[in-house]
CSV table of C-alpha atoms in Angstrom, one decimal:
chain,number,residue,atom,x,y,z
A,1,UNK,CA,-4.3,-5.6,13.6
A,2,UNK,CA,-1.7,-5.7,16.5
A,3,UNK,CA,1.1,-4.3,14.4
A,4,UNK,CA,2.0,-0.8,15.5
A,5,UNK,CA,4.6,0.0,12.8
A,6,UNK,CA,3.5,1.2,9.4
A,7,UNK,CA,3.1,-1.7,6.9
A,8,UNK,CA,3.5,-1.6,3.1
A,9,UNK,CA,1.6,-4.3,1.4
A,10,UNK,CA,2.7,-4.9,-2.2
A,11,UNK,CA,0.7,-7.3,-4.3
A,12,UNK,CA,0.2,-8.0,-8.0
A,13,UNK,CA,-3.1,-7.9,-9.8
A,14,UNK,CA,-2.3,-11.4,-11.0
A,15,UNK,CA,-0.7,-12.6,-7.7
A,16,UNK,CA,-1.4,-15.9,-6.0
A,17,UNK,CA,-2.5,-13.9,-3.0
A,18,UNK,CA,-6.0,-12.6,-3.8
A,19,UNK,CA,-6.7,-8.9,-4.0
A,20,UNK,CA,-9.5,-9.4,-1.5
A,21,UNK,CA,-7.0,-10.8,1.0
A,22,UNK,CA,-4.6,-7.9,0.5
A,23,UNK,CA,-7.4,-5.4,0.9
A,24,UNK,CA,-8.6,-7.2,4.1
A,25,UNK,CA,-5.1,-6.9,5.6
A,26,UNK,CA,-4.9,-3.3,4.6
A,27,UNK,CA,-8.3,-2.6,6.3
A,28,UNK,CA,-7.1,-4.2,9.5
A,29,UNK,CA,-4.2,-1.8,9.5
A,30,UNK,CA,-6.6,1.2,9.3
A,31,UNK,CA,-6.6,1.7,5.5
A,32,UNK,CA,-9.4,1.8,3.0
A,33,UNK,CA,-11.1,5.0,4.1
A,34,UNK,CA,-11.8,8.0,1.9
A,35,UNK,CA,-8.5,9.9,1.5
A,36,UNK,CA,-9.9,13.3,0.6
A,37,UNK,CA,-12.4,13.8,3.4
A,38,UNK,CA,-10.2,15.9,5.6
A,39,UNK,CA,-8.9,13.0,7.7
A,40,UNK,CA,-5.2,12.1,7.7
A,41,UNK,CA,-4.3,9.0,5.7
A,42,UNK,CA,-3.1,5.9,7.7
A,43,UNK,CA,0.7,5.3,7.8
A,44,UNK,CA,0.2,1.9,6.2
A,45,UNK,CA,0.0,1.6,2.4
A,46,UNK,CA,-1.4,-0.9,-0.1
A,47,UNK,CA,0.2,-1.1,-3.6
A,48,UNK,CA,-1.3,-3.2,-6.3
A,49,UNK,CA,1.1,-3.6,-9.3
A,50,UNK,CA,-0.6,-3.9,-12.7
A,51,UNK,CA,0.0,-7.0,-14.9
A,52,UNK,CA,2.2,-8.6,-12.1
A,53,UNK,CA,2.2,-12.1,-10.7
A,54,UNK,CA,3.9,-13.2,-7.5
A,55,UNK,CA,7.2,-13.8,-9.2
A,56,UNK,CA,7.1,-11.1,-11.8
A,57,UNK,CA,7.4,-8.4,-9.2
A,58,UNK,CA,11.2,-8.6,-9.4
A,59,UNK,CA,10.9,-7.2,-13.0
A,60,UNK,CA,9.2,-4.0,-11.7
A,61,UNK,CA,12.2,-2.4,-10.0
A,62,UNK,CA,11.5,1.2,-11.1
A,63,UNK,CA,7.9,1.0,-10.0
A,64,UNK,CA,8.9,-0.6,-6.7
A,65,UNK,CA,11.5,2.1,-6.0
A,66,UNK,CA,8.9,4.8,-6.5
A,67,UNK,CA,6.6,3.0,-4.0
A,68,UNK,CA,9.0,1.8,-1.4
A,69,UNK,CA,11.4,4.7,-1.1
A,70,UNK,CA,8.7,7.3,-0.1
A,71,UNK,CA,7.2,4.8,2.3
A,72,UNK,CA,10.5,4.2,4.0
A,73,UNK,CA,11.1,7.9,4.3
A,74,UNK,CA,7.7,8.3,6.0
A,75,UNK,CA,6.3,10.5,3.3
A,76,UNK,CA,2.5,10.5,3.2
A,77,UNK,CA,0.7,11.7,0.1
A,78,UNK,CA,-1.3,14.8,0.9
A,79,UNK,CA,-5.1,14.8,0.5
A,80,UNK,CA,-6.8,17.7,-1.3
A,81,UNK,CA,-7.7,19.4,2.0
A,82,UNK,CA,-4.1,19.5,3.3
């Protein structure tokens, strides 16, 4: 909750870290609200990789690049009202 910089949480749906824990961390960072309700999205992000365990994430380079690069560039997806 004390972090001021945007955070990108990446987890796998078969990770040893539970999805509930990842979601709880994301909520502490201001995430988890309705994205299309006219409010800006938080700067932090949560990415859940499908069919991915804690160690299998290294085999998802293309998927990771498409998630990490826009985050590092500060790009925020637009909601439908923007």
